[in-house]
PDB file of C-alpha atoms in Angstrom:
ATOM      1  CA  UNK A   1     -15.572  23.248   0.423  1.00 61.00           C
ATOM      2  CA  UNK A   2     -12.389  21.634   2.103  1.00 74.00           C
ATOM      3  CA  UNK A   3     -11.560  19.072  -0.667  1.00 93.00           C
ATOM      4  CA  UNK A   4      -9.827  16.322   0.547  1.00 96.00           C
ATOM      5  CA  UNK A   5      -9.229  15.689   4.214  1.00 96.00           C
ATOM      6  CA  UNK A   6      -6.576  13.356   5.980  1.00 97.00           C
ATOM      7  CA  UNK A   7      -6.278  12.693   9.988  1.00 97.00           C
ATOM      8  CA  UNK A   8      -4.425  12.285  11.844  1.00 97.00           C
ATOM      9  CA  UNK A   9      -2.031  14.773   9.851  1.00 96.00           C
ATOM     10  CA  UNK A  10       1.201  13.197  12.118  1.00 96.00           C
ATOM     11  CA  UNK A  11       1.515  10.047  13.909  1.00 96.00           C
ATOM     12  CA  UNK A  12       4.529   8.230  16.001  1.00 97.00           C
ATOM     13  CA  UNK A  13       3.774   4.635  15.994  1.00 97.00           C
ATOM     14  CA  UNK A  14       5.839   1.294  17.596  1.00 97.00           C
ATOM     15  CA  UNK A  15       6.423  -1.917  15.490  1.00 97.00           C
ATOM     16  CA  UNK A  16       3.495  -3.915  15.899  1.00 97.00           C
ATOM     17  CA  UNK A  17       0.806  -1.486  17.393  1.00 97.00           C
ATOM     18  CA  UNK A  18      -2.186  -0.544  14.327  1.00 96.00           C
ATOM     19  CA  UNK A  19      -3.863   2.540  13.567  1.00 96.00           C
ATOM     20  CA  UNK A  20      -6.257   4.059  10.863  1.00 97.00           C
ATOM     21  CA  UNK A  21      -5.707   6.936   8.736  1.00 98.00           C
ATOM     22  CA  UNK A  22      -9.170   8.388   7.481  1.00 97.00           C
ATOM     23  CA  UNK A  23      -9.754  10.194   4.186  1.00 98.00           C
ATOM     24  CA  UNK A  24     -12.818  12.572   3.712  1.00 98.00           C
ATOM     25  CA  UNK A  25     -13.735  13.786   0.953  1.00 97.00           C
ATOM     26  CA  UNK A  26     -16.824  16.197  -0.106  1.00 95.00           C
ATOM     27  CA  UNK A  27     -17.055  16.638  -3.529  1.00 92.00           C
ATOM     28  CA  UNK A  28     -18.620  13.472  -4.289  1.00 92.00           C
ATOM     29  CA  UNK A  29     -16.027  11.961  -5.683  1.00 91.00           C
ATOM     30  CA  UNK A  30     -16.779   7.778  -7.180  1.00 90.00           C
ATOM     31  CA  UNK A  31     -13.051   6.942  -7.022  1.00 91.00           C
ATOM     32  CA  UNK A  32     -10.310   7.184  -4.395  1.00 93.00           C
ATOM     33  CA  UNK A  33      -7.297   6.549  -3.448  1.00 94.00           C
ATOM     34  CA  UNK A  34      -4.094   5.765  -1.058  1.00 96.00           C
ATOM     35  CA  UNK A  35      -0.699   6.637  -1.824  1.00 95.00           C
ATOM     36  CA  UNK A  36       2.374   6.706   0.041  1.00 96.00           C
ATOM     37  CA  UNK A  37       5.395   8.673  -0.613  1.00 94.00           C
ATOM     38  CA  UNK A  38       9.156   7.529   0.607  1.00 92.00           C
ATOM     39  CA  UNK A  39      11.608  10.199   0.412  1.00 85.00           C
ATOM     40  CA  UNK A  40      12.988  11.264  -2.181  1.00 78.00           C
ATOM     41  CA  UNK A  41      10.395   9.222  -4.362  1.00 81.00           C
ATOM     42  CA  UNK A  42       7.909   9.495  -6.746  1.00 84.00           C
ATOM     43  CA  UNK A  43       3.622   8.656  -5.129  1.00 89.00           C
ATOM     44  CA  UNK A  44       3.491   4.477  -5.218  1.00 92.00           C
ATOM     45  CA  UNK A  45      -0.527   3.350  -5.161  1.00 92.00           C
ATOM     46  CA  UNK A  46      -1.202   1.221  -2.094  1.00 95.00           C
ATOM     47  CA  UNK A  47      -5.144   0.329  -2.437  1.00 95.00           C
ATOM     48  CA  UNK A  48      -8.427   2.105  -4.298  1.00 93.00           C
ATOM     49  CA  UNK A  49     -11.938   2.175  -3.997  1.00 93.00           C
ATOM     50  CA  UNK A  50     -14.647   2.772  -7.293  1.00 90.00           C
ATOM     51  CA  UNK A  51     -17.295   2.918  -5.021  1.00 91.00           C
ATOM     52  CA  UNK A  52     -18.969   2.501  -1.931  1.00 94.00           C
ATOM     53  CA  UNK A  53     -18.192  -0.831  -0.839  1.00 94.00           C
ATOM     54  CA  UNK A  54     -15.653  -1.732  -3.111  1.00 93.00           C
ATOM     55  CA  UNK A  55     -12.184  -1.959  -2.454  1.00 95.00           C
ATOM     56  CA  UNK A  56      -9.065  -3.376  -4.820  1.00 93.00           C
ATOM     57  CA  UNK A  57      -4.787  -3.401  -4.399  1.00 93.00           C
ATOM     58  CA  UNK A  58      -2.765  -1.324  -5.931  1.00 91.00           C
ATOM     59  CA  UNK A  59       1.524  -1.517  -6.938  1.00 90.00           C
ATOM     60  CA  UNK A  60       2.301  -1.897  -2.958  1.00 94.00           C
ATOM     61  CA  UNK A  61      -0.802  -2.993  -1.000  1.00 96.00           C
ATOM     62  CA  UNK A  62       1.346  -5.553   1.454  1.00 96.00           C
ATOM     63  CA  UNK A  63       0.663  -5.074   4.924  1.00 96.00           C
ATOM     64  CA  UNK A  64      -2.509  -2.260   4.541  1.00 98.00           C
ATOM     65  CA  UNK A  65      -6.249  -2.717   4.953  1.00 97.00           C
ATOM     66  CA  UNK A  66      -9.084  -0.485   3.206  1.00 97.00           C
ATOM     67  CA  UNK A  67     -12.314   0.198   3.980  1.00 97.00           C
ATOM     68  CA  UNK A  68     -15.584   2.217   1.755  1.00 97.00           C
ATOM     69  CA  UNK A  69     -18.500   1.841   3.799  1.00 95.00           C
ATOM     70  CA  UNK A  70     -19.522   5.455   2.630  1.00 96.00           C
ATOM     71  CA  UNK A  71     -18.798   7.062  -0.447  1.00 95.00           C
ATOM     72  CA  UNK A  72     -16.974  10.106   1.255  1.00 97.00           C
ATOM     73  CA  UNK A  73     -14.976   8.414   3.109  1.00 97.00           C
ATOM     74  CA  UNK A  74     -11.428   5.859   2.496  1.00 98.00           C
ATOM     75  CA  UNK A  75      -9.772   4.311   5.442  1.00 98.00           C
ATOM     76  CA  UNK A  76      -6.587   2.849   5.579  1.00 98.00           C
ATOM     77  CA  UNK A  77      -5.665   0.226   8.151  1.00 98.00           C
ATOM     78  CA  UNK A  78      -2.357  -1.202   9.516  1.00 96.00           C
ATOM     79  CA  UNK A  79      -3.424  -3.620  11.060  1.00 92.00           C
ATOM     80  CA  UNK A  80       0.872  -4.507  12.374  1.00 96.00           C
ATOM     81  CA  UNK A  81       2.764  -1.346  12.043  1.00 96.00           C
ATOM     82  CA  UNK A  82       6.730  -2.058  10.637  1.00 97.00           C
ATOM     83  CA  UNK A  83       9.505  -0.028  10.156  1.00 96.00           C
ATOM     84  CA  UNK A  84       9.318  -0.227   6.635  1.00 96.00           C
ATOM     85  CA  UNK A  85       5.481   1.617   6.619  1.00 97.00           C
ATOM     86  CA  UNK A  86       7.649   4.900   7.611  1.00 96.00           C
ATOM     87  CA  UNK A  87       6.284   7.320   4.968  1.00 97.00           C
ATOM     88  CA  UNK A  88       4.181   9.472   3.884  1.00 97.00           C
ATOM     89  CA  UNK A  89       0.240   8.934   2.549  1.00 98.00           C
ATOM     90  CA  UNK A  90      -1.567  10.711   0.881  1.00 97.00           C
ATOM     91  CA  UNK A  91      -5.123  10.111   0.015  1.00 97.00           C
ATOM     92  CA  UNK A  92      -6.805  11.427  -3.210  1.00 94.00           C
ATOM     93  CA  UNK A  93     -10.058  11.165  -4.724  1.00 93.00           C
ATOM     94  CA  UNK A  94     -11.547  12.381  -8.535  1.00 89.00           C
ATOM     95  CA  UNK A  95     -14.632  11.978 -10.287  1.00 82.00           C
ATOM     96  CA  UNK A  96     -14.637   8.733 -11.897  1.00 70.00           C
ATOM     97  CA  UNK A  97     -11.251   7.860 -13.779  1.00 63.00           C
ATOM     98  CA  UNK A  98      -9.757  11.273 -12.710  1.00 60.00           C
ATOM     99  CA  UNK A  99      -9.642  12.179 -16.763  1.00 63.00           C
ATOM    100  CA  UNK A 100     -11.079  15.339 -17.397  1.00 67.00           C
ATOM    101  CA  UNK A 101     -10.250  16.935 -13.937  1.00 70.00           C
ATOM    102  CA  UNK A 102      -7.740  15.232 -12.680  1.00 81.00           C
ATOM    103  CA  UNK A 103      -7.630  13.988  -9.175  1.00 88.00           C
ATOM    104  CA  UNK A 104      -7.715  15.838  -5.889  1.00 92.00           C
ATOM    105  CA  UNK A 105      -4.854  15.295  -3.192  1.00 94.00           C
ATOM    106  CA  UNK A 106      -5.194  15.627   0.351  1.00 96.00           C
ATOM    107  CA  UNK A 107      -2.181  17.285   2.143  1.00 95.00           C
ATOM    108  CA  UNK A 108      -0.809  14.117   3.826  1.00 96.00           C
ATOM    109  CA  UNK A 109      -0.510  12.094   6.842  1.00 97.00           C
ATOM    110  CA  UNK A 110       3.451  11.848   8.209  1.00 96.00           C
ATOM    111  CA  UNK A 111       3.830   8.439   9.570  1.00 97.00           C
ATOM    112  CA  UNK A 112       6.991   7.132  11.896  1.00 97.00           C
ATOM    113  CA  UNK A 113       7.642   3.801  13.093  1.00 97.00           C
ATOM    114  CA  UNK A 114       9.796   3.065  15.617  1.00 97.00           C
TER     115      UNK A 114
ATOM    116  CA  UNK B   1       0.776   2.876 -19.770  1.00 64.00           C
ATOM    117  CA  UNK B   2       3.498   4.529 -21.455  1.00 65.00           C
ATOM    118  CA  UNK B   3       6.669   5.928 -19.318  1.00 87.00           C
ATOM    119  CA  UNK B   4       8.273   9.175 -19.778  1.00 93.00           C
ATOM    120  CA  UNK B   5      11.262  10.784 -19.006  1.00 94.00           C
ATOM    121  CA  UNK B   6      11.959  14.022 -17.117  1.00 96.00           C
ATOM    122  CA  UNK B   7      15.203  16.084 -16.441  1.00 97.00           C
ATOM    123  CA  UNK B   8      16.121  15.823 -12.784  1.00 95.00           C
ATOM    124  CA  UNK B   9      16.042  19.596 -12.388  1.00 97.00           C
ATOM    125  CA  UNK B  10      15.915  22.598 -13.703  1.00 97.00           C
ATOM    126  CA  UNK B  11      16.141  26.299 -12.567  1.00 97.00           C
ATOM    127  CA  UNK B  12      13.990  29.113 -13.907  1.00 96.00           C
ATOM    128  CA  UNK B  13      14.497  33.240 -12.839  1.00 97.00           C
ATOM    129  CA  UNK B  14      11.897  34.586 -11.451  1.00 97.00           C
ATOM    130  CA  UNK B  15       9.114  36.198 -14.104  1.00 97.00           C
ATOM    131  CA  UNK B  16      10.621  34.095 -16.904  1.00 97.00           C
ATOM    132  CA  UNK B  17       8.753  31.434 -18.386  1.00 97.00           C
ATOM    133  CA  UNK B  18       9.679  27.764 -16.925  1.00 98.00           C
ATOM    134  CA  UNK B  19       9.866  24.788 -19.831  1.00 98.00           C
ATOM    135  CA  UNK B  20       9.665  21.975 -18.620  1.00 98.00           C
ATOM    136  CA  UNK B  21       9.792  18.945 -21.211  1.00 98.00           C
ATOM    137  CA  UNK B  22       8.775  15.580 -21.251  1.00 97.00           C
ATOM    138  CA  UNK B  23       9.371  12.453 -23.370  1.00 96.00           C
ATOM    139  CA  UNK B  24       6.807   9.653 -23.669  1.00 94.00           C
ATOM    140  CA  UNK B  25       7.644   8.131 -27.004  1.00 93.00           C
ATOM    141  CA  UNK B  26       6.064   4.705 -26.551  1.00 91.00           C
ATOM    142  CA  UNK B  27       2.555   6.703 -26.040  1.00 91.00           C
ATOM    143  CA  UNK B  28      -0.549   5.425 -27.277  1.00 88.00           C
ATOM    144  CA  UNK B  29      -2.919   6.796 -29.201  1.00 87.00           C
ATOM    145  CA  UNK B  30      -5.572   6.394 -26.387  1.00 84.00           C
ATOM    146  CA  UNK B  31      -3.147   8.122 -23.737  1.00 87.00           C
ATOM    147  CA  UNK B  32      -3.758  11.580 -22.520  1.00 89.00           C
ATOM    148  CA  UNK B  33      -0.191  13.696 -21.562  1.00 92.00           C
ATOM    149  CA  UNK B  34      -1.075  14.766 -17.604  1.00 92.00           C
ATOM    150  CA  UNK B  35       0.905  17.218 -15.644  1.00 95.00           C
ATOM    151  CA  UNK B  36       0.641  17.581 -12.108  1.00 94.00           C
ATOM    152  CA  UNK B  37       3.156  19.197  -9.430  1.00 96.00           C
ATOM    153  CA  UNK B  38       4.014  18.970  -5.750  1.00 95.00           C
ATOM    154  CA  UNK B  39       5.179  21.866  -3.653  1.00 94.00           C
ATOM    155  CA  UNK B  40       7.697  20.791  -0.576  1.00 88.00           C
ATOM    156  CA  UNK B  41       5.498  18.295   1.486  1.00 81.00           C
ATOM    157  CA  UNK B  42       2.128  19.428  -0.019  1.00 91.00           C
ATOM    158  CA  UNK B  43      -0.026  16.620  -2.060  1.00 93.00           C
ATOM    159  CA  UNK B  44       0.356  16.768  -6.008  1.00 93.00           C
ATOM    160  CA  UNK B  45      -1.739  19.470  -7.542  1.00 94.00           C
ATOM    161  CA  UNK B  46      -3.371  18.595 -10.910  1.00 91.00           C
ATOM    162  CA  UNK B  47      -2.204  21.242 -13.465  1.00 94.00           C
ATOM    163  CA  UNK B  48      -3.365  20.109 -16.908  1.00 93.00           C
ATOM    164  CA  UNK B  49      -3.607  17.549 -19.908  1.00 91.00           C
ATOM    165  CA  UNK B  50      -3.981  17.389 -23.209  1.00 91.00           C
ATOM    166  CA  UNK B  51      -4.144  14.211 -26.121  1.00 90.00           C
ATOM    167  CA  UNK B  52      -2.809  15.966 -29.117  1.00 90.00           C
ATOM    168  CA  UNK B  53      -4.066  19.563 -29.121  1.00 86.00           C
ATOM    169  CA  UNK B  54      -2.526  22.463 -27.133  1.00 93.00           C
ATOM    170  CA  UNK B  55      -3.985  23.536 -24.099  1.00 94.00           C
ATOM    171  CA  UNK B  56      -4.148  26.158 -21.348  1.00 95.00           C
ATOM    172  CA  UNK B  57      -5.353  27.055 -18.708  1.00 93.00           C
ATOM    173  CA  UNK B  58      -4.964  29.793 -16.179  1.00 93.00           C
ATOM    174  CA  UNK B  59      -1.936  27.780 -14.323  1.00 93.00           C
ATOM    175  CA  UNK B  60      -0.008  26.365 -18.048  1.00 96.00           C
ATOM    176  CA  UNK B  61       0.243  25.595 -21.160  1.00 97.00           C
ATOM    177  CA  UNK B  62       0.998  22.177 -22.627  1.00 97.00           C
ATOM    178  CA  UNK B  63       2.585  22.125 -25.871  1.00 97.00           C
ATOM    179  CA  UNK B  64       2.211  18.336 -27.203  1.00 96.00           C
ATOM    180  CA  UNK B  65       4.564  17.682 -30.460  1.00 96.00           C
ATOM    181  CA  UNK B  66       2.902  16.491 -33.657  1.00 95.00           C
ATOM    182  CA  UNK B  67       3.671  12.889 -33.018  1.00 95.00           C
ATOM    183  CA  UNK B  68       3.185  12.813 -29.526  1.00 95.00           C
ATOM    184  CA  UNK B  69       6.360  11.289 -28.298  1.00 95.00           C
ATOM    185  CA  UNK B  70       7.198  14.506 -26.396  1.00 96.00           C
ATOM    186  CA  UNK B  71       5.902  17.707 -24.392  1.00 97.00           C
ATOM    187  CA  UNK B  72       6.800  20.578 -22.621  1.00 98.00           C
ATOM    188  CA  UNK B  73       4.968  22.313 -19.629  1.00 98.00           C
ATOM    189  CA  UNK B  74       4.907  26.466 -19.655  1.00 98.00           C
ATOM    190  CA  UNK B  75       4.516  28.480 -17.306  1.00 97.00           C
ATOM    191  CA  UNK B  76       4.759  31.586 -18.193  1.00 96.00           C
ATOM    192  CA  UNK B  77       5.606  33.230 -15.599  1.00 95.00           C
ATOM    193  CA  UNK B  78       7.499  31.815 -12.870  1.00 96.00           C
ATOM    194  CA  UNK B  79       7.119  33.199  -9.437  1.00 97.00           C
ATOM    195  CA  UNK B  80       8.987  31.881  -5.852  1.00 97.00           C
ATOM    196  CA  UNK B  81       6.021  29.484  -5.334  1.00 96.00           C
ATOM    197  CA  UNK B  82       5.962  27.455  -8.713  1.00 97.00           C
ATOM    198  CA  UNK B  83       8.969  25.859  -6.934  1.00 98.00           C
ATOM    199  CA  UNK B  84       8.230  22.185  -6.823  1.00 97.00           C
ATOM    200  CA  UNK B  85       8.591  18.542  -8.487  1.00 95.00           C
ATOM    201  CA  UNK B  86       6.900  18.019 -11.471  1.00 97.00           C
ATOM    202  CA  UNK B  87       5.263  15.171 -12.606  1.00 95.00           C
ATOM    203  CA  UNK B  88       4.470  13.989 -16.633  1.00 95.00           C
ATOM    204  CA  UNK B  89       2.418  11.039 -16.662  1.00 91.00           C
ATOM    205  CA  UNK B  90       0.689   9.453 -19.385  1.00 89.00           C
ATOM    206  CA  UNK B  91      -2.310   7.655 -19.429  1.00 84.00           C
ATOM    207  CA  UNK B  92      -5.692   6.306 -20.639  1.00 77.00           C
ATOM    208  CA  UNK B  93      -7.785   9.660 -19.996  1.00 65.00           C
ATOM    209  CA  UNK B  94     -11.816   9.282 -19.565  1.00 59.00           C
ATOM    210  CA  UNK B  95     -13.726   6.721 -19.095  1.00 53.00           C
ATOM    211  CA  UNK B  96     -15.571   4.494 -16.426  1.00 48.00           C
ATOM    212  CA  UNK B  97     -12.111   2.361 -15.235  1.00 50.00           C
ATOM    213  CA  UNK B  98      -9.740   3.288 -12.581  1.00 52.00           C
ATOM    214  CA  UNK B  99      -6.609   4.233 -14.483  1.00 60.00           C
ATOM    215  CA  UNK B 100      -4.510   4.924 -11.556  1.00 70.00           C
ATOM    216  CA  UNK B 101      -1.543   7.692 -11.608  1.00 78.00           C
ATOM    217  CA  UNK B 102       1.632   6.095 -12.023  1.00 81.00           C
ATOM    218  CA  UNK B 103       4.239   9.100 -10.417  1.00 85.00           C
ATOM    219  CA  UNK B 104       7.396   8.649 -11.830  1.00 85.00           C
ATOM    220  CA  UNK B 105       9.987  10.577 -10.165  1.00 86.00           C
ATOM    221  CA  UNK B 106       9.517  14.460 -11.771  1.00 93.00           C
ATOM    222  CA  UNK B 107      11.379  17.131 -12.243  1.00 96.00           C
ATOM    223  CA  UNK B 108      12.363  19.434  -9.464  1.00 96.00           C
ATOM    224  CA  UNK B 109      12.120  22.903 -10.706  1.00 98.00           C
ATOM    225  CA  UNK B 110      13.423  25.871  -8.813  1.00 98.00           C
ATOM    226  CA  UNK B 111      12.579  29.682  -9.493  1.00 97.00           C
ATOM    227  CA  UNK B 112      15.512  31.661  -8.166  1.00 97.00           C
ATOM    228  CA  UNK B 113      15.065  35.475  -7.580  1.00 95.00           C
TER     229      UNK B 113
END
């Protein structure tokens, strides 16, 4: 059972070029999530999914792309990497609303942007 | 959903219990108390929650005050690797919406030997 899984799990990108960071998860999680982490600072919420198929922003979606076409799986697109998208993201996933069990982290992608 | 207020840090020896408290007194009476922590470049680990009851588990306890606007995290015995940033966050608890973690900035809580 590996939980939640994030490649790559380090990247070096140039302003302008796009990548995809993939999230996996196998415990049959409904919900998931992106989050990216500057340092120093608390988890901000970039996009989530409720399902397969659907999609919606969250606090600081600008400049990212998601994708559900399964239910294990969250990708998150950029589509013009900046500066600024130097961070790290961290995908997480829980059963429904993430109440009773809370919600499941993976253990990060570290993105740079030069 | 509400906002709460952590020390910045905090040290704890090593096999003592760790307190860490929280204040949330604009909670709601729908809003669950949820701790979670994250080690040095790890993701956040869920840890516990409560609404207005005590609770444990086998990582904490949560003690949640009798009118809610506060609560402190246990652990009851500290080790080396319970060093970390931890998060309070409250929140609608159950139910079929996405109520999304809001992570505030924690406390940072250090077990020295």
């Amino acid at each position: 059972n590996a939980g939640v899984t994030q490649t790559p799990k380090f990247r070096v990108l140039k302003t302008g070029q796009s990548m995809t960071l993939l999230c996996a998860q196998d415990m049959n999680h409904e919900y998931m999530y992106w989050y990216r982490q500057d340092p120093g600072m608390g988890l901000r919420l970039i996009h989530y999914s409720v399902g397969e198929g659907t999609t919606a922003k969250g606090e600081v979606p600008d400049g990212y792309n998601v994708s559900r076409l399964k239910k294990q799986n969250f990708l998150l697109g950029l589509e013009s990497a900046a500066p600024s998208q130097t961070s790290v993201y961290f995908c997480a996933s829980s059963y429904l609303g993430g109440g009773s069990y809370g919600y499941t982290f993976g253990s990060g992608t570290r993105l740079t942007v030069v | 959903d509400a906002k709460t207020t952590q020390p910045t840090s905090m040290d704890c020896a090593e096999g003592r219990a760790a307190n860490l408290p929280c204040n949330h007194s604009t909670i709601s009476g729908n809003e669950y108390v949820y701790w979670y922590r994250q080690i040095h470049s790890q993701g956040p680990q869920y840890i516990i929650h409560g609404l207005k009851n005590n609770e444990t588990n086998e990582m904490a306890s949560l003690i949640i005050t009798e009118d809610r606007k506060s609560s402190t995290l246990i652990l009851p015995h500290a080790t080396l690797r319970d060093t970390a940033v931890y998060y309070c966050i409250v929140r609608v608890g159950s139910g079929g919406s996405a109520r999304q973690l809001t992570f505030g900035s924690g406390t940072q809580l250090t077990v020295l030997p």
